[in-house]
PDB file of C-alpha atoms and ligand atoms in Angstrom:
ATOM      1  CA  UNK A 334       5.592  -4.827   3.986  1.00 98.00           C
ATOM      2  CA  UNK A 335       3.876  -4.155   7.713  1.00 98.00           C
ATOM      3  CA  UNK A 336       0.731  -2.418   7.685  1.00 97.00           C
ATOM      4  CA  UNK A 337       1.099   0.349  10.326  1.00 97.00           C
ATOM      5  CA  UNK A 338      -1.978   2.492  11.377  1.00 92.00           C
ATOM      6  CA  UNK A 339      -0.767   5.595  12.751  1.00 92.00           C
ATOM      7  CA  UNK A 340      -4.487   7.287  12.698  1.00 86.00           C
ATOM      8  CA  UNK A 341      -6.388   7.513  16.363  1.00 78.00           C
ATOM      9  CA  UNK A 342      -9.348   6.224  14.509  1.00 57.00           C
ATOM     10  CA  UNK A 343     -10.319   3.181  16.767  1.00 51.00           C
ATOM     11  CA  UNK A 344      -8.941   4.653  19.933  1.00 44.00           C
ATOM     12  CA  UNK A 345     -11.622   6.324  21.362  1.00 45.00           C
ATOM     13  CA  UNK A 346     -10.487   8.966  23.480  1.00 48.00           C
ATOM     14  CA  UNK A 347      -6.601   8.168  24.533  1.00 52.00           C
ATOM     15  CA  UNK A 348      -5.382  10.724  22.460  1.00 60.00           C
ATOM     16  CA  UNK A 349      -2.539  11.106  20.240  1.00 66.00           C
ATOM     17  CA  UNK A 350       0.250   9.927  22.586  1.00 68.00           C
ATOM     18  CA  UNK A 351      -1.524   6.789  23.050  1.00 73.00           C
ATOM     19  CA  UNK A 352      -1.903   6.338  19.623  1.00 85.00           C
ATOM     20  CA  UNK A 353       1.823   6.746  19.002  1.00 89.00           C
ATOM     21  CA  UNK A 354       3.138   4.606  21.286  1.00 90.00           C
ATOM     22  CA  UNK A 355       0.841   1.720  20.327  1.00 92.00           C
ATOM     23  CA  UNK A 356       1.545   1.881  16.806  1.00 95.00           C
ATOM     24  CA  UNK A 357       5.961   1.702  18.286  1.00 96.00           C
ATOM     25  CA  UNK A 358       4.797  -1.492  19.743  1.00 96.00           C
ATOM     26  CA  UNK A 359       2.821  -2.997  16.570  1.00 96.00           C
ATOM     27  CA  UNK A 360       6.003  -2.174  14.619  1.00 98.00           C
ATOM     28  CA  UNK A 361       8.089  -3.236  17.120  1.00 98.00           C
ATOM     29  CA  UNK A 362       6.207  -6.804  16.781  1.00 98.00           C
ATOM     30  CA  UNK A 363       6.025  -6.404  13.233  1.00 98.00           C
ATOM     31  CA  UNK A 364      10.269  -6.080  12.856  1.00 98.00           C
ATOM     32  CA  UNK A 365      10.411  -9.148  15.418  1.00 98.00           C
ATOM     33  CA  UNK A 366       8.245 -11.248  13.359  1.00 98.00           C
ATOM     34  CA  UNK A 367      10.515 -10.250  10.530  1.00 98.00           C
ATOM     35  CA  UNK A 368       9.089  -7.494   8.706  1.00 98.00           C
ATOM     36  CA  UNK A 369      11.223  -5.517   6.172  1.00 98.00           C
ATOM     37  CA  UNK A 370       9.343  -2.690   5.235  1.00 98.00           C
ATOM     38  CA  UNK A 371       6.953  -0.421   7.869  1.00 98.00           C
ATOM     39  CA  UNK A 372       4.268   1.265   5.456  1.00 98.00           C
ATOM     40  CA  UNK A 373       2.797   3.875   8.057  1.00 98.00           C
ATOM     41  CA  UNK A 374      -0.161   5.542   6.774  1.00 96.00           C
ATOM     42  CA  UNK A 375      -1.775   8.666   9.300  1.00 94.00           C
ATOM     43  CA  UNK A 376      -5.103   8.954   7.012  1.00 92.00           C
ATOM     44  CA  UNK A 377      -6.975   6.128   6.545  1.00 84.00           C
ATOM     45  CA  UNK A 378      -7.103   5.145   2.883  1.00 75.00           C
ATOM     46  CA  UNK A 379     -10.137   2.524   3.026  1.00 70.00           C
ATOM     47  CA  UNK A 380     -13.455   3.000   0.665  1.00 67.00           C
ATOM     48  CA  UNK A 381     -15.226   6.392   2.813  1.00 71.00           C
ATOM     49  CA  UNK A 382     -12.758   7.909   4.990  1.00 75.00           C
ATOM     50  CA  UNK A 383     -12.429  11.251   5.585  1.00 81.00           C
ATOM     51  CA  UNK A 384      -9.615  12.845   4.201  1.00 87.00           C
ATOM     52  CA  UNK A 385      -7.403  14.514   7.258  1.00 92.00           C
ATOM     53  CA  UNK A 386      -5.505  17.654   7.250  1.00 94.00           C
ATOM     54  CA  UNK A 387      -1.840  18.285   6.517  1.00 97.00           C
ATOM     55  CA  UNK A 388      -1.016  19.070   9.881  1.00 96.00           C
ATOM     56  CA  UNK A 389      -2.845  16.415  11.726  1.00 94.00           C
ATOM     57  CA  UNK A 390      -1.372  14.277   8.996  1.00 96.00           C
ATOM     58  CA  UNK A 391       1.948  15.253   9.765  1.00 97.00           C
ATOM     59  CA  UNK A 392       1.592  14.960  13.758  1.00 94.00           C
ATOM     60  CA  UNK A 393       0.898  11.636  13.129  1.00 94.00           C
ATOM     61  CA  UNK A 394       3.322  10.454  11.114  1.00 97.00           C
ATOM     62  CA  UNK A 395       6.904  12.324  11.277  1.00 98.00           C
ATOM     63  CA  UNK A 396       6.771  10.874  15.182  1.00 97.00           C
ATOM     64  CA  UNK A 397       6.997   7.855  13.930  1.00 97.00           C
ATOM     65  CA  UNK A 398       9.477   8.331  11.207  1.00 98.00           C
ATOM     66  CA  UNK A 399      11.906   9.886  13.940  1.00 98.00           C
ATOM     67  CA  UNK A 400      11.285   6.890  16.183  1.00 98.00           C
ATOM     68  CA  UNK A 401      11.514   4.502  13.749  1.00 98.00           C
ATOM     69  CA  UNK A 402      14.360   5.692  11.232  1.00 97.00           C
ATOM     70  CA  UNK A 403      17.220   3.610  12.608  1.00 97.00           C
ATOM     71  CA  UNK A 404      15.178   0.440  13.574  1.00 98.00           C
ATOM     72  CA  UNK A 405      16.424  -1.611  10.505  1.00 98.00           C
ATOM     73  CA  UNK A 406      13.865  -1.706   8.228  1.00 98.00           C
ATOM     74  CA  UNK A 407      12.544   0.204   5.353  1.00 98.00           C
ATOM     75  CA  UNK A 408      10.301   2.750   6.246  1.00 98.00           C
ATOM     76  CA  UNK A 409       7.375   3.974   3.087  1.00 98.00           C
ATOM     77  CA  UNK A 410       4.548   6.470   4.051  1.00 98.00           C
ATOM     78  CA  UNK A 411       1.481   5.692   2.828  1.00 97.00           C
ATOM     79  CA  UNK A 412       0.408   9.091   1.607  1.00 97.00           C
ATOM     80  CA  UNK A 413      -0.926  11.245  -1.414  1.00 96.00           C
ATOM     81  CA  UNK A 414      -0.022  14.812  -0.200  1.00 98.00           C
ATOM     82  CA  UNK A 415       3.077  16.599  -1.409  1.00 98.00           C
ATOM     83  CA  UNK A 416       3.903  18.272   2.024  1.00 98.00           C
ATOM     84  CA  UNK A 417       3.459  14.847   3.874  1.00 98.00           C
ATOM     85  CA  UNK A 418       6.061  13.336   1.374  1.00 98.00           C
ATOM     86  CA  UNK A 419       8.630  16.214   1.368  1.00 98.00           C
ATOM     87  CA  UNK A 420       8.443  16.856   5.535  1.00 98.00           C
ATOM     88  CA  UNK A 421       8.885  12.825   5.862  1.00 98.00           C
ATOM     89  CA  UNK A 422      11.698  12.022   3.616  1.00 98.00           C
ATOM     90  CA  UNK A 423      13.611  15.166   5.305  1.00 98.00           C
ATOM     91  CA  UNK A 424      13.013  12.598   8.267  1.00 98.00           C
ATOM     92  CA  UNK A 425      14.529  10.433   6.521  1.00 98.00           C
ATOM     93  CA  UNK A 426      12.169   8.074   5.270  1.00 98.00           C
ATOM     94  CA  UNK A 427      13.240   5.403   2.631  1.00 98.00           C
ATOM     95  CA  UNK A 428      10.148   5.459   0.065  1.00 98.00           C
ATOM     96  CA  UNK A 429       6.650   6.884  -0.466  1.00 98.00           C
ATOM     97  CA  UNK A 430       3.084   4.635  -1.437  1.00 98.00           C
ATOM     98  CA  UNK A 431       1.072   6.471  -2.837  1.00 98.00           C
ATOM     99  CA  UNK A 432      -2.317   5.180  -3.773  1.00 96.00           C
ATOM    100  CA  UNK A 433      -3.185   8.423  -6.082  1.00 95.00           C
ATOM    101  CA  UNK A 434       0.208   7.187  -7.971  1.00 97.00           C
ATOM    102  CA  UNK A 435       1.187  10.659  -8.046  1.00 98.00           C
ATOM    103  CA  UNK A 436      -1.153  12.298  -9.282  1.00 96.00           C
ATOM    104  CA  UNK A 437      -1.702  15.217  -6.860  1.00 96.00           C
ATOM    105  CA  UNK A 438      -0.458  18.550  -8.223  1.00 96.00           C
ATOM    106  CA  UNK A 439       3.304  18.402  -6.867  1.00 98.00           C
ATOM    107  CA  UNK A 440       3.603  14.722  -6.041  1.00 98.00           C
ATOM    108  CA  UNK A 441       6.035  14.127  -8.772  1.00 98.00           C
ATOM    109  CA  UNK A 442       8.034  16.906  -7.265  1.00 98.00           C
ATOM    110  CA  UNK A 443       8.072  16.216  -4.287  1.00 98.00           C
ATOM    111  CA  UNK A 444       9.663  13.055  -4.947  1.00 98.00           C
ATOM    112  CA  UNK A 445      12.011  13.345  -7.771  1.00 98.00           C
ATOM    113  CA  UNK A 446      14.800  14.572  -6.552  1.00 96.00           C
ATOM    114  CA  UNK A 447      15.156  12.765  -3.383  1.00 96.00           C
ATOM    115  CA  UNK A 448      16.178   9.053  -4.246  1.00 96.00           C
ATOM    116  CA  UNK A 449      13.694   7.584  -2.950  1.00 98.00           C
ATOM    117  CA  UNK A 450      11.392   4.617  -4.147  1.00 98.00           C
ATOM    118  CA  UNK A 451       7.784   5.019  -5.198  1.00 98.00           C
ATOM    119  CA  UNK A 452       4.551   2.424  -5.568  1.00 98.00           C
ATOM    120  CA  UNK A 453       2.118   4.178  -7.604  1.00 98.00           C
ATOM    121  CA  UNK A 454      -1.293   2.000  -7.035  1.00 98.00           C
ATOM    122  CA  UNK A 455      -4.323   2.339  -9.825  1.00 97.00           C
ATOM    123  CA  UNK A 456      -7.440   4.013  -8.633  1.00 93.00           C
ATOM    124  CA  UNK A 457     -10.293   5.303 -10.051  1.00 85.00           C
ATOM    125  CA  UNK A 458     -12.128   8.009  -8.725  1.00 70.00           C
ATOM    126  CA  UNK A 459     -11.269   8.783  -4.568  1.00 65.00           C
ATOM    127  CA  UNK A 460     -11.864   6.611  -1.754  1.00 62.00           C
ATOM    128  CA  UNK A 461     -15.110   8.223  -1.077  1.00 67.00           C
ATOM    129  CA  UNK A 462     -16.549   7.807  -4.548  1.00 67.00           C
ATOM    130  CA  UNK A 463     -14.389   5.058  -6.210  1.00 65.00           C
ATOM    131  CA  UNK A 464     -17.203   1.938  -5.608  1.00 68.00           C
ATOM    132  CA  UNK A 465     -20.170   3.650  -6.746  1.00 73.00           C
ATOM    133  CA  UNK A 466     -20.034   1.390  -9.911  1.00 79.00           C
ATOM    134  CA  UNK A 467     -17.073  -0.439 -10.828  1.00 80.00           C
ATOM    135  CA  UNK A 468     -18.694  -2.628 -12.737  1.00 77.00           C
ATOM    136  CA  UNK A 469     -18.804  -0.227 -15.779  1.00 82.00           C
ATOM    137  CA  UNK A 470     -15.498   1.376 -15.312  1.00 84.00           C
ATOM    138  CA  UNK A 471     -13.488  -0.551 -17.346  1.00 92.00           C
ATOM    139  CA  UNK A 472     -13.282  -2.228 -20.570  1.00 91.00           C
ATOM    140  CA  UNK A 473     -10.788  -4.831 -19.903  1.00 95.00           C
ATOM    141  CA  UNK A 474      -9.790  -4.261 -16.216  1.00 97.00           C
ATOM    142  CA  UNK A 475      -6.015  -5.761 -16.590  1.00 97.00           C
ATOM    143  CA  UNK A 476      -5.412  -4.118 -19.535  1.00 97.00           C
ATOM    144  CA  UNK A 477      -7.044  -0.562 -18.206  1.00 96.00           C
ATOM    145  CA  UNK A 478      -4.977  -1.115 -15.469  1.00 97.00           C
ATOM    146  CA  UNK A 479      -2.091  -2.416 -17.332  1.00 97.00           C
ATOM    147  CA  UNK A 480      -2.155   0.877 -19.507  1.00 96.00           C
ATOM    148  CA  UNK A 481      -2.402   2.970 -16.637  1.00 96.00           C
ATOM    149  CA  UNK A 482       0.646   2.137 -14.677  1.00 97.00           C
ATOM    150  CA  UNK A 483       2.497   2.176 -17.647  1.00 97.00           C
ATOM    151  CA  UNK A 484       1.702   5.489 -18.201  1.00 96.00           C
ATOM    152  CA  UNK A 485       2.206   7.032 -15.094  1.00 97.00           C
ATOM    153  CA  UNK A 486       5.625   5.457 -15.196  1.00 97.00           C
ATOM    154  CA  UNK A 487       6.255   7.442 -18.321  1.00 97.00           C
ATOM    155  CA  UNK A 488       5.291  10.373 -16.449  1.00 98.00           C
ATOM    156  CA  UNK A 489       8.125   9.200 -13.545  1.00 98.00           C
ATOM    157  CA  UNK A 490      10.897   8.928 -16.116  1.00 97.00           C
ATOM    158  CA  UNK A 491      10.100  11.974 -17.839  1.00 98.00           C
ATOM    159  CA  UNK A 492      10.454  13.574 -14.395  1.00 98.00           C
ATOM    160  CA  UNK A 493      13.998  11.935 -14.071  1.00 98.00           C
ATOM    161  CA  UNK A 494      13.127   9.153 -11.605  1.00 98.00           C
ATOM    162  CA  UNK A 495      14.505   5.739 -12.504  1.00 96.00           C
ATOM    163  CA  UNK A 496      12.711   2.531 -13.417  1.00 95.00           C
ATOM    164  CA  UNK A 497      14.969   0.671 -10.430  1.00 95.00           C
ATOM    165  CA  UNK A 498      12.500   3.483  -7.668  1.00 97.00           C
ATOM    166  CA  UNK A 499       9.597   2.478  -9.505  1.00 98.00           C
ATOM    167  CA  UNK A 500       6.970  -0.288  -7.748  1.00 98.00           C
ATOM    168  CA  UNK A 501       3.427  -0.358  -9.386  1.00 98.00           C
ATOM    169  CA  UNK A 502       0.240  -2.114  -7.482  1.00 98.00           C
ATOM    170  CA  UNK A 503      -2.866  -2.719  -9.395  1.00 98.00           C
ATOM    171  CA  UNK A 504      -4.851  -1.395  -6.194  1.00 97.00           C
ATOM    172  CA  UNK A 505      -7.292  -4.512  -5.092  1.00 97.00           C
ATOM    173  CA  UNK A 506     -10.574  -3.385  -3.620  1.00 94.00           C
ATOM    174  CA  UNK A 507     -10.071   0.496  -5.312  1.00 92.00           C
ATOM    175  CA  UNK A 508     -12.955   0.760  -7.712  1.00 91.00           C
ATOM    176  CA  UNK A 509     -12.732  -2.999  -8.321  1.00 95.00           C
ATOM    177  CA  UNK A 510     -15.749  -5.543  -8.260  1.00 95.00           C
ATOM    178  CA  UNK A 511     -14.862  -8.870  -6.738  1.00 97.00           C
ATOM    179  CA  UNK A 512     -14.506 -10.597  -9.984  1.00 97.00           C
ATOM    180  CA  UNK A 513     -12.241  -7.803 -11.035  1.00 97.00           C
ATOM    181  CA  UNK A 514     -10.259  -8.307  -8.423  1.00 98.00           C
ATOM    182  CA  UNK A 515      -9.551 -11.639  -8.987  1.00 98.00           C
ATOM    183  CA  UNK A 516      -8.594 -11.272 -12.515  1.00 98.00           C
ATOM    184  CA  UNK A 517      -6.387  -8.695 -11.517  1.00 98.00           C
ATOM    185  CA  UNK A 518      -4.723 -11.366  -8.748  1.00 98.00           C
ATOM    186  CA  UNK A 519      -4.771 -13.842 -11.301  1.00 98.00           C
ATOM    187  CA  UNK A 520      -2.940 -11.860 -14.437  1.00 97.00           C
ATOM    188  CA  UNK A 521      -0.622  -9.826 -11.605  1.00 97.00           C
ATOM    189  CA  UNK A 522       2.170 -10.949 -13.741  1.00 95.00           C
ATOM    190  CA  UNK A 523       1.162  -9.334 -17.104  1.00 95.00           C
ATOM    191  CA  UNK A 524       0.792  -5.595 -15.162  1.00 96.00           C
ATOM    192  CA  UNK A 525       3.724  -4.845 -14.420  1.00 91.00           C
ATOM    193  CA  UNK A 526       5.496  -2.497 -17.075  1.00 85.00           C
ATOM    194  CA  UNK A 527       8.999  -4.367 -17.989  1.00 84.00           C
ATOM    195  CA  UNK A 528      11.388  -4.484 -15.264  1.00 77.00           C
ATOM    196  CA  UNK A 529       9.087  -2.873 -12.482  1.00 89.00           C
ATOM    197  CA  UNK A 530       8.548  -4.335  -9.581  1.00 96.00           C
ATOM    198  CA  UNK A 531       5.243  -4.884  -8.260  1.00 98.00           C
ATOM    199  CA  UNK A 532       3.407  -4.462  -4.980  1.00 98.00           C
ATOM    200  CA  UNK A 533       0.415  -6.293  -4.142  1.00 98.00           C
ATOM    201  CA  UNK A 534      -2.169  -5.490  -1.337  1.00 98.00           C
ATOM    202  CA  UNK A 535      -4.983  -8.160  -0.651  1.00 98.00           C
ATOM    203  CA  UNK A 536      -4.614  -8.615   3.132  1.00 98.00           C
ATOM    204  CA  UNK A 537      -7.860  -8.937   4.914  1.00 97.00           C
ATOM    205  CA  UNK A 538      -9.753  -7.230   2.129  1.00 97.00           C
ATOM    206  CA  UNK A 539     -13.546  -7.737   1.134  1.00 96.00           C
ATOM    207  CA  UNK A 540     -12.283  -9.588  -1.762  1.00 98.00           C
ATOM    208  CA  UNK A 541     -11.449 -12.376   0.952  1.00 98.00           C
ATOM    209  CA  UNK A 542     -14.365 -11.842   2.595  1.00 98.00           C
ATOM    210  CA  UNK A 543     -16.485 -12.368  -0.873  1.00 98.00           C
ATOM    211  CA  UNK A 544     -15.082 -15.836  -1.107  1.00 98.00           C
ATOM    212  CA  UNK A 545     -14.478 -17.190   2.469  1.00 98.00           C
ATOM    213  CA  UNK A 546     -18.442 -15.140   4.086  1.00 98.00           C
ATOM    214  CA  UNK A 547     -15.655 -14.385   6.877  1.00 97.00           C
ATOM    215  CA  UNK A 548     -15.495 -10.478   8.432  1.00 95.00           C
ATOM    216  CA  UNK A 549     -11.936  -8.531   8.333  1.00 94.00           C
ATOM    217  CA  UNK A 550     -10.490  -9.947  11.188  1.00 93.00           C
ATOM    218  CA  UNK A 551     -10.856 -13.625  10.507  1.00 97.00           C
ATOM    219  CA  UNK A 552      -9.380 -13.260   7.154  1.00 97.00           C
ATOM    220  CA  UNK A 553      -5.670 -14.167   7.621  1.00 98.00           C
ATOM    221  CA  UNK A 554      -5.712 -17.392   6.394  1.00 98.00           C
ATOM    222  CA  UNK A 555      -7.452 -16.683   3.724  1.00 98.00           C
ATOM    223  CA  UNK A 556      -4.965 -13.081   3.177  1.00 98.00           C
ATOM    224  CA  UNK A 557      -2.236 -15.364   3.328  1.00 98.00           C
ATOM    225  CA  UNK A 558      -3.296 -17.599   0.124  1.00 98.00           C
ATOM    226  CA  UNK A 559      -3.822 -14.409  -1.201  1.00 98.00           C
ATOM    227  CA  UNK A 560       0.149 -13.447  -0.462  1.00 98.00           C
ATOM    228  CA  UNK A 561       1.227 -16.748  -1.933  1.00 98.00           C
ATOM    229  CA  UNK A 562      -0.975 -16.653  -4.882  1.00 98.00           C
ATOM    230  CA  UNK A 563       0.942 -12.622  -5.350  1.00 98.00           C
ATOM    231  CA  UNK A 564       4.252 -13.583  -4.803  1.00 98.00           C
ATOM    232  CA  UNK A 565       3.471 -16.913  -7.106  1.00 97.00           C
ATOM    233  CA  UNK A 566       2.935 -14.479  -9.750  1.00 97.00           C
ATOM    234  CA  UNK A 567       5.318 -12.157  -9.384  1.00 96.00           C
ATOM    235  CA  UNK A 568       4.415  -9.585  -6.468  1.00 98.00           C
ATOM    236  CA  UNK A 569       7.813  -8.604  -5.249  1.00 98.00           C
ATOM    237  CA  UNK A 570       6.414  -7.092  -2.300  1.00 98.00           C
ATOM    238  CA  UNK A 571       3.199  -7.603  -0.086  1.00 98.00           C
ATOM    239  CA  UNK A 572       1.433  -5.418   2.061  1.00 98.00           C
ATOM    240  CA  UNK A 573       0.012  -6.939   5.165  1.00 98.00           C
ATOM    241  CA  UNK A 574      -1.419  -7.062   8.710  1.00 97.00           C
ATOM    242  CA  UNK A 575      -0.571 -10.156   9.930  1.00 98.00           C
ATOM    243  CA  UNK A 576       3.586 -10.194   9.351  1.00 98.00           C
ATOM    244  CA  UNK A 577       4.919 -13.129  11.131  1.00 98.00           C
ATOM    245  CA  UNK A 578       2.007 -15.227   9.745  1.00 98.00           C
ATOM    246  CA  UNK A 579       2.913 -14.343   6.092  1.00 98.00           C
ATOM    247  CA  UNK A 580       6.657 -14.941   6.619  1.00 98.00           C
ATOM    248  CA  UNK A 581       5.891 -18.535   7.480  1.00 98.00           C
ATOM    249  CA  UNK A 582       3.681 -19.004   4.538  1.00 98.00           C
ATOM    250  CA  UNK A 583       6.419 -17.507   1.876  1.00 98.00           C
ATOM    251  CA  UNK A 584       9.309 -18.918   3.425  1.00 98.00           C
ATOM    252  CA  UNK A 585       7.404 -22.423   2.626  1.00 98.00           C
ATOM    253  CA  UNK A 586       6.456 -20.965  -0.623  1.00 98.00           C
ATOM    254  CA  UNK A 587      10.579 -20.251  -1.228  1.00 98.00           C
ATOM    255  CA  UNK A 588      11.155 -23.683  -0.170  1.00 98.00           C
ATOM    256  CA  UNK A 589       9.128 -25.130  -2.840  1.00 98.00           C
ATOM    257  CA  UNK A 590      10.484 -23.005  -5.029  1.00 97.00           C
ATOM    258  CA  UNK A 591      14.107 -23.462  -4.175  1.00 98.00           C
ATOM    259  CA  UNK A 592      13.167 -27.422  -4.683  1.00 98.00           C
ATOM    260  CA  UNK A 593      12.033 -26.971  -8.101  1.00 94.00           C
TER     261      UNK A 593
HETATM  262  C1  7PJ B 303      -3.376  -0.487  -0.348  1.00 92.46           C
HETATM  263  C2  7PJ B 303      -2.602   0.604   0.004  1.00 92.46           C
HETATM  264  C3  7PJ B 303      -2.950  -1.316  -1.436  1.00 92.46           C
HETATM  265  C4  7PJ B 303      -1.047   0.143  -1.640  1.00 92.46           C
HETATM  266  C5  7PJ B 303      -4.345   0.499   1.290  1.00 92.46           C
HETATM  267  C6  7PJ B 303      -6.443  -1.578   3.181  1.00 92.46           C
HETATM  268  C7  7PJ B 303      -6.768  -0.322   2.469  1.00 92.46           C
HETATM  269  N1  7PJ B 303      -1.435   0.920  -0.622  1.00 92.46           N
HETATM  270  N2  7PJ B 303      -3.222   1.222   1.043  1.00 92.46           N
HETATM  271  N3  7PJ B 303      -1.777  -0.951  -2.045  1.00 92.46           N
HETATM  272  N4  7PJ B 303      -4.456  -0.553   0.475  1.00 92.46           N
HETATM  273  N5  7PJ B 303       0.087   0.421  -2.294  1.00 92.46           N
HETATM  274  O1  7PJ B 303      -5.303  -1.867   3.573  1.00 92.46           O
HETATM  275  O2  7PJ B 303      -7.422  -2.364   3.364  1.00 92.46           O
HETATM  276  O3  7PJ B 303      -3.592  -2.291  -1.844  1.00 92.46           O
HETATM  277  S1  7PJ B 303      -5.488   0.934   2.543  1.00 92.46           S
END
């Protein structure tokens, strides 16, 4: 899965039309390098961003779903609101990642009935408030976590969806101290309720950072040990930034495998 910003956030002044059309081209490179899902998030999700509106939200995103819909690949929105989710899989968009696992009032909704797949991520607290003190938050972080994707999954099949929609993602770096974060990496495999996939996200996160004393952007070596070490225990999916780079390290990873 290929991380695409569709928020204006580090261009300047060029406006939303700039924006758009550099985020066709990243996922343009992204589906060359060999991509097979585009995860397009319009509100930045990282620990102290503002949250945007629905309708900037929107302007931001359904663009891109239109542009995008018939380019081959699975297309999720990265999203928590209701409205975002119902207006983009009208567009016909493929799945929804939500990193409030659907708990907004109408999330389950807006989802349900569509056919569409879900990741439902563990967070505590909100991205502005969620690493005031991790440290205390848990008793057991795997099994907190553990407990906590298994029960919003009982909440998804109450509500009719499927376990075959269902992909669950412990949430690195969301109300998680370093070390909890790698004990979460390390016990990925015992997270997942029975016969859910899972999604892992650890690309170019402080977690990295904490171990290699390297800033965001030189952390794609290190993200893609961190992709190996996922899909080594289980991760079905990955969400990254640097695509083509993470292909080459699982399709050695597969080879290995394969050998064994
Ligand atoms: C994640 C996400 C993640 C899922 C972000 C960043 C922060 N969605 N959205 N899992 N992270 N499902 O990419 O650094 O880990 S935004």
């Amino acid at each position: 899965m290929g991380i695409l910003n569709a928020t204006p956030d580090s261009f300047s002044d060029g406006g939303r039309y700039f924006a758009r059309d550099a985020a066709l081209r990243h996922a343009e490179q992204m589906i060359a390098a060999g991509v097979d899902i585009l995860d397009i998030g319009g509100e930045s999700t990282r620990p102290g961003a503002p949250p945007v509106p629905v309708d900037e939200e929107l302007e931001r995103v359904i663009p891109l779903v239109d542009a995008l819909r018939d380019a081959g690949v699975a297309l999720s929105i990265d999203t928590y609101k209701p409205a975002v989710m119902r207006e983009a899989l009208e567009h016909g968009a493929d799945a929804i990642n939500d990193v409030w696992a659907f708990r907004m009032p109408g999330a389950i909704e807006a989802v349900a009935g569509s056919g569409c797949g879900l990741c439902a991520m563990h967070m505590i607290g909100d991205p502005l408030t969620m690493q005031t003190d991790p440290a205390s938050a848990y008793d057991d972080v795997v099994e907190d976590v553990r407990r906590f994707l298994a029960g919003r999954v009982a909440q998804f099949e109450d509500a009719g969806i499927e376990r075959a929609r269902i992909t669950v993602d412990p949430g690195f770096g969301f109300g998680k101290t370093v070390e909890q974060n790698y004990r979460l990496l390390a016990h990925l495999a015992i997270i997942a309720p029975a016969g859910m996939a899972l999604l892992a996200g650890v690309s170019r996160k402080s977690m990295l950072g904490a171990v290699t004393g390297k800033p965001a952007p030189e952390r794609v070596s290190a993200s893609l040990a961190g992709a190996v070490c996922a899909v080594e225990r289980g991760a079905a999916i990955v969400r990254v930034h640097d695509v083509g780079e993470t292909v080459d390290a699982l399709r050695v990873w597969q080879a290995v495998r394969n050998a064994a």
